[in-house]
Short mmCIF file of N, CA and C in Angstrom, two decimals:
data_model
loop_
_atom_site.label_atom_id
_atom_site.label_comp_id
_atom_site.label_asym_id
_atom_site.label_seq_id
_atom_site.Cartn_x
_atom_site.Cartn_y
_atom_site.Cartn_z
N MET A 18 -23.21 -25.13 9.28
CA MET A 18 -22.22 -24.31 8.63
C MET A 18 -20.86 -24.99 8.77
N THR A 19 -20.10 -24.97 7.69
CA THR A 19 -18.75 -25.54 7.67
C THR A 19 -17.76 -24.39 7.52
N ILE A 20 -16.65 -24.50 8.25
CA ILE A 20 -15.63 -23.47 8.20
C ILE A 20 -14.35 -24.09 7.66
N THR A 21 -13.76 -23.44 6.66
CA THR A 21 -12.50 -23.87 6.07
C THR A 21 -11.53 -22.70 6.08
N SER A 22 -10.30 -22.94 6.54
CA SER A 22 -9.29 -21.87 6.60
C SER A 22 -8.03 -22.25 5.84
N PHE A 23 -7.40 -21.24 5.29
CA PHE A 23 -6.11 -21.38 4.61
C PHE A 23 -5.20 -20.27 5.13
N THR A 24 -3.93 -20.59 5.33
CA THR A 24 -2.96 -19.57 5.73
C THR A 24 -1.81 -19.59 4.74
N ASP A 25 -1.45 -18.42 4.28
CA ASP A 25 -0.34 -18.27 3.35
C ASP A 25 0.64 -17.26 3.92
N GLU A 26 1.89 -17.38 3.50
CA GLU A 26 2.94 -16.50 3.99
C GLU A 26 3.68 -15.90 2.80
N TYR A 27 3.94 -14.61 2.90
CA TYR A 27 4.66 -13.89 1.86
C TYR A 27 5.82 -13.15 2.52
N THR A 28 6.95 -13.11 1.86
CA THR A 28 8.10 -12.36 2.39
C THR A 28 8.39 -11.18 1.48
N SER A 29 8.97 -10.14 2.08
CA SER A 29 9.30 -8.94 1.33
C SER A 29 10.52 -8.29 1.95
N PRO A 30 11.35 -7.64 1.14
CA PRO A 30 12.48 -6.89 1.70
C PRO A 30 12.06 -5.54 2.30
N VAL A 31 10.78 -5.19 2.15
CA VAL A 31 10.25 -3.92 2.64
C VAL A 31 9.81 -4.09 4.10
N PRO A 32 10.18 -3.14 4.98
CA PRO A 32 9.78 -3.23 6.39
C PRO A 32 8.26 -3.24 6.57
N PRO A 33 7.78 -3.87 7.63
CA PRO A 33 6.32 -3.99 7.84
C PRO A 33 5.60 -2.65 7.88
N SER A 34 6.19 -1.63 8.49
CA SER A 34 5.48 -0.35 8.61
C SER A 34 5.16 0.25 7.24
N ARG A 35 6.09 0.17 6.31
CA ARG A 35 5.86 0.75 4.98
C ARG A 35 4.85 -0.07 4.19
N ILE A 36 5.02 -1.37 4.19
CA ILE A 36 4.12 -2.20 3.38
C ILE A 36 2.72 -2.19 3.96
N PHE A 37 2.59 -2.08 5.28
CA PHE A 37 1.27 -2.00 5.91
C PHE A 37 0.57 -0.70 5.52
N ARG A 38 1.29 0.41 5.64
CA ARG A 38 0.68 1.71 5.28
C ARG A 38 0.28 1.74 3.81
N ALA A 39 1.14 1.21 2.95
CA ALA A 39 0.85 1.26 1.51
C ALA A 39 -0.28 0.31 1.12
N SER A 40 -0.18 -0.96 1.54
CA SER A 40 -1.12 -1.97 1.06
C SER A 40 -2.41 -2.04 1.85
N ILE A 41 -2.41 -1.50 3.07
CA ILE A 41 -3.61 -1.57 3.91
C ILE A 41 -4.21 -0.18 4.14
N VAL A 42 -3.48 0.67 4.83
CA VAL A 42 -4.02 1.97 5.24
C VAL A 42 -4.37 2.84 4.03
N ASP A 43 -3.52 2.86 3.02
CA ASP A 43 -3.75 3.72 1.85
C ASP A 43 -4.14 2.92 0.61
N SER A 44 -4.63 1.71 0.80
CA SER A 44 -4.97 0.86 -0.34
C SER A 44 -5.97 1.50 -1.27
N HIS A 45 -6.90 2.27 -0.73
CA HIS A 45 -7.94 2.89 -1.57
C HIS A 45 -7.35 3.88 -2.57
N ASN A 46 -6.20 4.45 -2.26
CA ASN A 46 -5.52 5.35 -3.20
C ASN A 46 -4.50 4.61 -4.07
N LEU A 47 -3.71 3.76 -3.45
CA LEU A 47 -2.57 3.15 -4.14
C LEU A 47 -2.96 2.03 -5.10
N MET A 48 -3.82 1.13 -4.69
CA MET A 48 -4.13 -0.05 -5.52
C MET A 48 -4.69 0.30 -6.90
N PRO A 49 -5.66 1.22 -7.00
CA PRO A 49 -6.15 1.56 -8.34
C PRO A 49 -5.07 2.17 -9.23
N LYS A 50 -4.09 2.87 -8.62
CA LYS A 50 -3.00 3.46 -9.40
C LYS A 50 -2.02 2.39 -9.87
N LEU A 51 -1.70 1.45 -8.97
CA LEU A 51 -0.73 0.41 -9.32
C LEU A 51 -1.31 -0.68 -10.20
N MET A 52 -2.60 -0.95 -10.05
CA MET A 52 -3.23 -2.07 -10.74
C MET A 52 -4.54 -1.67 -11.40
N PRO A 53 -4.53 -0.67 -12.29
CA PRO A 53 -5.79 -0.21 -12.88
C PRO A 53 -6.48 -1.29 -13.72
N GLN A 54 -5.71 -2.26 -14.19
CA GLN A 54 -6.30 -3.35 -14.97
C GLN A 54 -7.12 -4.29 -14.09
N ALA A 55 -6.87 -4.27 -12.76
CA ALA A 55 -7.55 -5.17 -11.84
C ALA A 55 -8.53 -4.45 -10.91
N ILE A 56 -8.21 -3.21 -10.54
CA ILE A 56 -9.04 -2.48 -9.59
C ILE A 56 -9.33 -1.09 -10.16
N LYS A 57 -10.60 -0.84 -10.43
CA LYS A 57 -11.01 0.46 -10.97
C LYS A 57 -10.96 1.52 -9.87
N SER A 58 -11.53 1.19 -8.70
CA SER A 58 -11.53 2.13 -7.58
C SER A 58 -11.86 1.38 -6.30
N ILE A 59 -11.50 2.02 -5.18
CA ILE A 59 -11.91 1.53 -3.85
C ILE A 59 -12.51 2.73 -3.15
N GLU A 60 -13.75 2.60 -2.73
CA GLU A 60 -14.42 3.74 -2.13
C GLU A 60 -14.97 3.39 -0.74
N PHE A 61 -15.05 4.41 0.09
CA PHE A 61 -15.63 4.27 1.42
C PHE A 61 -17.14 4.35 1.29
N VAL A 62 -17.83 3.32 1.74
CA VAL A 62 -19.29 3.32 1.74
C VAL A 62 -19.78 3.86 3.08
N GLN A 63 -19.04 3.52 4.13
CA GLN A 63 -19.39 3.94 5.49
C GLN A 63 -18.10 4.00 6.30
N GLY A 64 -17.94 5.03 7.12
CA GLY A 64 -16.78 5.14 8.00
C GLY A 64 -15.61 5.87 7.35
N ASN A 65 -14.49 5.90 8.08
CA ASN A 65 -13.32 6.66 7.63
C ASN A 65 -12.03 5.83 7.59
N GLY A 66 -12.14 4.51 7.66
CA GLY A 66 -10.96 3.66 7.57
C GLY A 66 -10.69 2.86 8.82
N GLY A 67 -11.36 3.17 9.92
CA GLY A 67 -11.18 2.42 11.16
C GLY A 67 -12.10 1.21 11.20
N ALA A 68 -12.08 0.51 12.33
CA ALA A 68 -12.96 -0.66 12.51
C ALA A 68 -14.40 -0.24 12.28
N GLY A 69 -15.14 -1.07 11.58
CA GLY A 69 -16.53 -0.78 11.24
C GLY A 69 -16.71 -0.14 9.88
N THR A 70 -15.64 0.36 9.30
CA THR A 70 -15.70 0.96 7.97
C THR A 70 -16.09 -0.09 6.94
N ILE A 71 -16.91 0.31 5.99
CA ILE A 71 -17.26 -0.56 4.87
C ILE A 71 -16.69 0.08 3.61
N LYS A 72 -15.94 -0.73 2.87
CA LYS A 72 -15.36 -0.28 1.60
C LYS A 72 -15.91 -1.12 0.46
N GLN A 73 -15.92 -0.52 -0.71
CA GLN A 73 -16.35 -1.22 -1.91
C GLN A 73 -15.22 -1.18 -2.93
N ILE A 74 -14.86 -2.34 -3.45
CA ILE A 74 -13.87 -2.43 -4.53
C ILE A 74 -14.65 -2.57 -5.83
N ASN A 75 -14.38 -1.68 -6.77
CA ASN A 75 -15.02 -1.71 -8.08
C ASN A 75 -14.00 -2.21 -9.09
N PHE A 76 -14.42 -3.16 -9.90
CA PHE A 76 -13.54 -3.77 -10.89
C PHE A 76 -13.83 -3.22 -12.29
N PRO A 77 -12.80 -3.10 -13.12
CA PRO A 77 -13.04 -2.69 -14.50
C PRO A 77 -13.88 -3.74 -15.22
N GLU A 78 -14.64 -3.30 -16.22
CA GLU A 78 -15.49 -4.25 -16.94
C GLU A 78 -14.71 -5.38 -17.56
N VAL A 79 -13.56 -5.08 -18.14
CA VAL A 79 -12.78 -6.15 -18.79
C VAL A 79 -12.28 -7.15 -17.78
N PHE A 80 -12.10 -6.72 -16.54
CA PHE A 80 -11.61 -7.61 -15.50
C PHE A 80 -12.72 -8.43 -14.88
N SER A 81 -13.95 -7.93 -14.93
CA SER A 81 -15.04 -8.62 -14.27
C SER A 81 -15.37 -9.96 -14.93
N ASP A 82 -14.92 -10.15 -16.17
CA ASP A 82 -15.18 -11.43 -16.82
C ASP A 82 -14.40 -12.57 -16.18
N CYS A 83 -13.29 -12.27 -15.56
CA CYS A 83 -12.54 -13.29 -14.85
C CYS A 83 -12.13 -12.66 -13.52
N GLY A 84 -13.07 -12.68 -12.59
CA GLY A 84 -13.02 -11.90 -11.36
C GLY A 84 -11.79 -12.05 -10.50
N PHE A 85 -11.52 -11.01 -9.75
CA PHE A 85 -10.35 -10.92 -8.89
C PHE A 85 -10.41 -11.90 -7.74
N PHE A 86 -11.59 -12.17 -7.20
CA PHE A 86 -11.70 -13.03 -6.03
C PHE A 86 -12.19 -14.43 -6.38
N SER A 87 -12.40 -14.72 -7.63
CA SER A 87 -12.70 -16.09 -8.03
C SER A 87 -12.13 -16.30 -9.42
N ALA A 88 -12.09 -17.53 -9.85
CA ALA A 88 -11.45 -17.85 -11.12
C ALA A 88 -12.16 -17.15 -12.28
N CYS A 89 -13.46 -17.25 -12.36
CA CYS A 89 -14.22 -16.50 -13.37
C CYS A 89 -15.58 -16.18 -12.78
N GLY A 90 -15.77 -14.95 -12.36
CA GLY A 90 -16.96 -14.62 -11.60
C GLY A 90 -17.91 -13.66 -12.27
N ASN A 91 -17.46 -12.85 -13.23
CA ASN A 91 -18.29 -11.86 -13.89
C ASN A 91 -19.05 -11.00 -12.89
N PHE A 92 -18.32 -10.34 -12.01
CA PHE A 92 -18.94 -9.41 -11.09
C PHE A 92 -18.23 -8.08 -11.15
N LYS A 93 -18.91 -7.05 -10.69
CA LYS A 93 -18.41 -5.70 -10.86
C LYS A 93 -17.85 -5.09 -9.59
N SER A 94 -18.28 -5.59 -8.41
CA SER A 94 -17.79 -5.01 -7.17
C SER A 94 -17.98 -5.99 -6.02
N ILE A 95 -17.27 -5.71 -4.94
CA ILE A 95 -17.46 -6.43 -3.68
C ILE A 95 -17.42 -5.40 -2.56
N LYS A 96 -18.04 -5.75 -1.44
CA LYS A 96 -17.98 -4.90 -0.26
C LYS A 96 -17.37 -5.70 0.88
N TYR A 97 -16.56 -5.00 1.67
CA TYR A 97 -16.01 -5.63 2.86
C TYR A 97 -16.00 -4.66 4.02
N ARG A 98 -16.05 -5.25 5.22
CA ARG A 98 -16.07 -4.48 6.46
C ARG A 98 -14.73 -4.66 7.17
N ILE A 99 -14.15 -3.56 7.62
CA ILE A 99 -12.92 -3.63 8.40
C ILE A 99 -13.31 -3.98 9.83
N ASP A 100 -12.79 -5.10 10.31
CA ASP A 100 -13.09 -5.55 11.66
C ASP A 100 -12.05 -5.07 12.66
N GLU A 101 -10.80 -4.98 12.21
CA GLU A 101 -9.72 -4.50 13.06
C GLU A 101 -8.61 -3.95 12.19
N ILE A 102 -8.05 -2.83 12.61
CA ILE A 102 -6.87 -2.29 11.95
C ILE A 102 -5.97 -1.75 13.06
N ASN A 103 -4.79 -2.35 13.21
CA ASN A 103 -3.86 -1.97 14.26
C ASN A 103 -2.54 -1.58 13.61
N GLU A 104 -2.31 -0.27 13.51
CA GLU A 104 -1.13 0.25 12.83
C GLU A 104 0.15 0.08 13.64
N GLU A 105 0.04 -0.22 14.92
CA GLU A 105 1.22 -0.45 15.75
C GLU A 105 1.69 -1.90 15.66
N LYS A 106 0.73 -2.83 15.58
CA LYS A 106 1.06 -4.26 15.52
C LYS A 106 0.98 -4.80 14.09
N PHE A 107 0.59 -3.94 13.16
CA PHE A 107 0.48 -4.31 11.74
C PHE A 107 -0.47 -5.49 11.52
N VAL A 108 -1.66 -5.38 12.11
CA VAL A 108 -2.69 -6.41 12.00
C VAL A 108 -3.91 -5.79 11.34
N TYR A 109 -4.49 -6.54 10.41
CA TYR A 109 -5.66 -6.08 9.68
C TYR A 109 -6.61 -7.26 9.51
N LYS A 110 -7.85 -7.09 9.95
CA LYS A 110 -8.88 -8.11 9.79
C LYS A 110 -10.07 -7.47 9.08
N TYR A 111 -10.58 -8.19 8.10
CA TYR A 111 -11.76 -7.69 7.39
C TYR A 111 -12.61 -8.84 6.91
N THR A 112 -13.88 -8.53 6.67
CA THR A 112 -14.85 -9.55 6.27
C THR A 112 -15.49 -9.15 4.95
N LEU A 113 -15.42 -10.07 3.99
CA LEU A 113 -16.11 -9.88 2.72
C LEU A 113 -17.59 -10.11 3.00
N ILE A 114 -18.40 -9.07 2.81
CA ILE A 114 -19.81 -9.14 3.22
C ILE A 114 -20.81 -9.13 2.07
N GLU A 115 -20.36 -8.72 0.88
CA GLU A 115 -21.30 -8.61 -0.22
C GLU A 115 -20.57 -8.70 -1.55
N GLY A 116 -21.20 -9.35 -2.50
CA GLY A 116 -20.63 -9.44 -3.84
C GLY A 116 -20.75 -10.85 -4.38
N ASP A 117 -20.69 -10.94 -5.68
CA ASP A 117 -20.85 -12.24 -6.34
C ASP A 117 -19.74 -13.23 -5.96
N ALA A 118 -18.62 -12.74 -5.43
CA ALA A 118 -17.53 -13.62 -5.03
C ALA A 118 -17.97 -14.57 -3.92
N LEU A 119 -19.02 -14.19 -3.19
CA LEU A 119 -19.51 -15.05 -2.11
C LEU A 119 -20.32 -16.23 -2.64
N VAL A 120 -20.76 -16.19 -3.84
CA VAL A 120 -21.65 -17.19 -4.44
C VAL A 120 -22.79 -17.53 -3.48
N ASP A 121 -23.65 -18.43 -3.88
CA ASP A 121 -24.85 -18.72 -3.09
C ASP A 121 -24.56 -19.46 -1.79
N LYS A 122 -23.50 -20.22 -1.73
CA LYS A 122 -23.27 -21.09 -0.59
C LYS A 122 -22.19 -20.61 0.37
N LEU A 123 -21.68 -19.41 0.18
CA LEU A 123 -20.73 -18.83 1.13
C LEU A 123 -21.42 -17.72 1.89
N GLU A 124 -21.42 -17.82 3.21
CA GLU A 124 -22.02 -16.77 4.03
C GLU A 124 -21.11 -15.55 4.07
N LYS A 125 -19.82 -15.80 4.27
CA LYS A 125 -18.84 -14.72 4.36
C LYS A 125 -17.44 -15.31 4.27
N ILE A 126 -16.48 -14.43 4.06
CA ILE A 126 -15.07 -14.80 4.09
C ILE A 126 -14.39 -13.79 4.99
N ILE A 127 -13.66 -14.28 5.98
CA ILE A 127 -12.93 -13.40 6.90
C ILE A 127 -11.45 -13.54 6.60
N TYR A 128 -10.78 -12.40 6.48
CA TYR A 128 -9.35 -12.36 6.22
C TYR A 128 -8.63 -11.73 7.39
N GLU A 129 -7.50 -12.31 7.76
CA GLU A 129 -6.64 -11.72 8.78
C GLU A 129 -5.25 -11.62 8.20
N VAL A 130 -4.70 -10.41 8.22
CA VAL A 130 -3.37 -10.15 7.67
C VAL A 130 -2.49 -9.63 8.80
N LYS A 131 -1.33 -10.26 8.97
CA LYS A 131 -0.37 -9.83 10.00
C LYS A 131 0.99 -9.65 9.33
N PHE A 132 1.61 -8.51 9.58
CA PHE A 132 2.96 -8.24 9.08
C PHE A 132 3.92 -8.29 10.26
N GLU A 133 5.01 -9.02 10.09
CA GLU A 133 6.03 -9.11 11.13
C GLU A 133 7.38 -8.74 10.54
N GLN A 134 8.26 -8.24 11.39
CA GLN A 134 9.62 -7.91 10.97
C GLN A 134 10.37 -9.21 10.71
N SER A 135 11.08 -9.28 9.60
CA SER A 135 11.91 -10.46 9.32
C SER A 135 13.34 -10.16 9.79
N PRO A 136 14.15 -11.19 10.01
CA PRO A 136 15.51 -10.99 10.50
C PRO A 136 16.36 -10.08 9.62
N ASP A 137 16.05 -10.03 8.31
CA ASP A 137 16.86 -9.21 7.39
C ASP A 137 16.35 -7.77 7.27
N GLY A 138 15.38 -7.38 8.09
CA GLY A 138 14.86 -6.01 8.05
C GLY A 138 13.63 -5.85 7.17
N GLY A 139 13.27 -6.88 6.47
CA GLY A 139 12.08 -6.84 5.64
C GLY A 139 10.86 -7.26 6.43
N SER A 140 9.93 -7.90 5.77
CA SER A 140 8.71 -8.31 6.47
C SER A 140 8.25 -9.69 6.01
N ILE A 141 7.49 -10.29 6.89
CA ILE A 141 6.80 -11.55 6.62
C ILE A 141 5.32 -11.25 6.84
N SER A 142 4.51 -11.51 5.84
CA SER A 142 3.07 -11.31 6.03
C SER A 142 2.39 -12.67 6.02
N LYS A 143 1.52 -12.83 6.97
CA LYS A 143 0.73 -14.06 7.08
C LYS A 143 -0.72 -13.68 6.82
N VAL A 144 -1.32 -14.37 5.86
CA VAL A 144 -2.70 -14.10 5.47
C VAL A 144 -3.52 -15.35 5.71
N THR A 145 -4.53 -15.22 6.58
CA THR A 145 -5.44 -16.34 6.84
C THR A 145 -6.80 -15.99 6.25
N SER A 146 -7.31 -16.88 5.43
CA SER A 146 -8.63 -16.73 4.82
C SER A 146 -9.54 -17.79 5.42
N THR A 147 -10.67 -17.37 5.98
CA THR A 147 -11.60 -18.31 6.59
C THR A 147 -12.94 -18.21 5.87
N TYR A 148 -13.33 -19.33 5.27
CA TYR A 148 -14.56 -19.40 4.47
C TYR A 148 -15.66 -20.02 5.32
N TYR A 149 -16.79 -19.34 5.41
CA TYR A 149 -17.95 -19.84 6.14
C TYR A 149 -18.94 -20.35 5.10
N LYS A 150 -19.03 -21.68 4.99
CA LYS A 150 -19.82 -22.31 3.94
C LYS A 150 -21.12 -22.87 4.51
N GLU A 151 -22.14 -22.89 3.68
CA GLU A 151 -23.42 -23.48 4.05
C GLU A 151 -23.52 -24.87 3.45
N GLY A 152 -24.05 -25.80 4.21
CA GLY A 152 -24.26 -27.16 3.71
C GLY A 152 -22.97 -27.86 3.32
N ASP A 153 -23.06 -28.66 2.26
CA ASP A 153 -21.90 -29.44 1.83
C ASP A 153 -21.18 -28.79 0.65
N PHE A 154 -21.31 -27.49 0.53
CA PHE A 154 -20.67 -26.73 -0.54
C PHE A 154 -19.16 -26.96 -0.52
N LYS A 155 -18.59 -27.23 -1.67
CA LYS A 155 -17.15 -27.47 -1.80
C LYS A 155 -16.49 -26.29 -2.50
N LEU A 156 -15.45 -25.77 -1.87
CA LEU A 156 -14.67 -24.71 -2.51
C LEU A 156 -13.87 -25.34 -3.64
N LYS A 157 -13.82 -24.66 -4.76
CA LYS A 157 -13.07 -25.18 -5.90
C LYS A 157 -11.60 -24.81 -5.74
N GLU A 158 -10.75 -25.83 -5.83
CA GLU A 158 -9.32 -25.62 -5.63
C GLU A 158 -8.74 -24.61 -6.60
N GLU A 159 -9.21 -24.60 -7.85
CA GLU A 159 -8.68 -23.66 -8.83
C GLU A 159 -9.05 -22.21 -8.48
N GLU A 160 -10.22 -22.02 -7.87
CA GLU A 160 -10.60 -20.67 -7.45
C GLU A 160 -9.76 -20.20 -6.26
N ILE A 161 -9.50 -21.09 -5.33
CA ILE A 161 -8.65 -20.75 -4.17
C ILE A 161 -7.25 -20.41 -4.68
N LYS A 162 -6.73 -21.22 -5.55
CA LYS A 162 -5.39 -20.99 -6.10
C LYS A 162 -5.33 -19.67 -6.87
N ALA A 163 -6.34 -19.40 -7.67
CA ALA A 163 -6.37 -18.15 -8.43
C ALA A 163 -6.42 -16.95 -7.49
N GLY A 164 -7.20 -17.05 -6.42
CA GLY A 164 -7.27 -15.97 -5.45
C GLY A 164 -5.94 -15.72 -4.76
N LYS A 165 -5.25 -16.80 -4.41
CA LYS A 165 -3.93 -16.67 -3.78
C LYS A 165 -2.93 -16.03 -4.73
N GLU A 166 -2.99 -16.38 -5.99
CA GLU A 166 -2.09 -15.78 -6.98
C GLU A 166 -2.36 -14.29 -7.13
N LYS A 167 -3.62 -13.90 -7.07
CA LYS A 167 -3.98 -12.48 -7.17
C LYS A 167 -3.45 -11.71 -5.96
N VAL A 168 -3.60 -12.29 -4.76
CA VAL A 168 -3.08 -11.64 -3.55
C VAL A 168 -1.57 -11.49 -3.64
N SER A 169 -0.91 -12.54 -4.08
CA SER A 169 0.55 -12.49 -4.24
C SER A 169 0.94 -11.41 -5.25
N GLY A 170 0.19 -11.30 -6.32
CA GLY A 170 0.46 -10.27 -7.33
C GLY A 170 0.29 -8.87 -6.78
N MET A 171 -0.72 -8.68 -5.91
CA MET A 171 -0.91 -7.36 -5.29
C MET A 171 0.27 -7.02 -4.40
N TYR A 172 0.71 -7.97 -3.59
CA TYR A 172 1.86 -7.72 -2.71
C TYR A 172 3.10 -7.39 -3.52
N LYS A 173 3.30 -8.11 -4.61
CA LYS A 173 4.48 -7.87 -5.44
C LYS A 173 4.40 -6.49 -6.10
N ALA A 174 3.21 -6.05 -6.50
CA ALA A 174 3.06 -4.72 -7.10
C ALA A 174 3.37 -3.63 -6.08
N VAL A 175 2.86 -3.78 -4.86
CA VAL A 175 3.14 -2.80 -3.80
C VAL A 175 4.62 -2.83 -3.45
N GLU A 176 5.17 -4.01 -3.31
CA GLU A 176 6.59 -4.16 -2.99
C GLU A 176 7.46 -3.48 -4.04
N ALA A 177 7.19 -3.72 -5.31
CA ALA A 177 7.98 -3.12 -6.39
C ALA A 177 7.88 -1.59 -6.34
N TYR A 178 6.67 -1.08 -6.10
CA TYR A 178 6.49 0.36 -5.99
C TYR A 178 7.31 0.93 -4.83
N LEU A 179 7.28 0.28 -3.68
CA LEU A 179 8.00 0.78 -2.51
C LEU A 179 9.51 0.70 -2.69
N ILE A 180 9.99 -0.32 -3.37
CA ILE A 180 11.42 -0.44 -3.64
C ILE A 180 11.87 0.66 -4.61
N GLN A 181 11.05 0.94 -5.62
CA GLN A 181 11.36 1.98 -6.59
C GLN A 181 11.21 3.39 -6.02
N ASN A 182 10.42 3.51 -4.94
CA ASN A 182 10.16 4.81 -4.33
C ASN A 182 10.49 4.71 -2.83
N PRO A 183 11.77 4.73 -2.48
CA PRO A 183 12.19 4.48 -1.09
C PRO A 183 11.67 5.49 -0.07
N ASP A 184 11.22 6.65 -0.51
CA ASP A 184 10.68 7.63 0.44
C ASP A 184 9.17 7.53 0.61
N ALA A 185 8.52 6.75 -0.24
CA ALA A 185 7.06 6.59 -0.15
C ALA A 185 6.71 5.78 1.09
N TYR A 186 5.76 6.27 1.83
CA TYR A 186 5.23 5.61 3.04
C TYR A 186 6.32 5.36 4.08
N ALA A 187 7.35 6.22 4.08
CA ALA A 187 8.46 6.06 5.04
C ALA A 187 8.08 6.65 6.39
#
């Protein structure tokens, strides 16, 4: 098994507590409302949102032709397990466990998201993606780039919503 990791950093003028609650804790409610073209629904398959919870993201049919987690995947849903959620330290770890985004040669993808206070009162989020590959499978750079752009777009959508609604998730 080969392991490949990428870390990206995003900044926001929104404090970590608000962006964490909106984009992580309440993602199952907020994301489908903010991005209905990309996310049809997020449902709990098992658990109530704590560690061990399994969630399923369902994609609209028009979006599945060029999937959210890969450049063009034609899949309808993915499942992930919450490994850790710490609302005091703003840390979230989850593992993509099922879905066409894993393709045949990926065992799993583990994500770790950490939000920190920035000097200006906003936040810095660090996202580490760790791909567990089988054999000599090569990740396609365009798929990694497309995935990063989608994550950035999600953060920007949540950020814009929180800026426009200063009392939301306060």
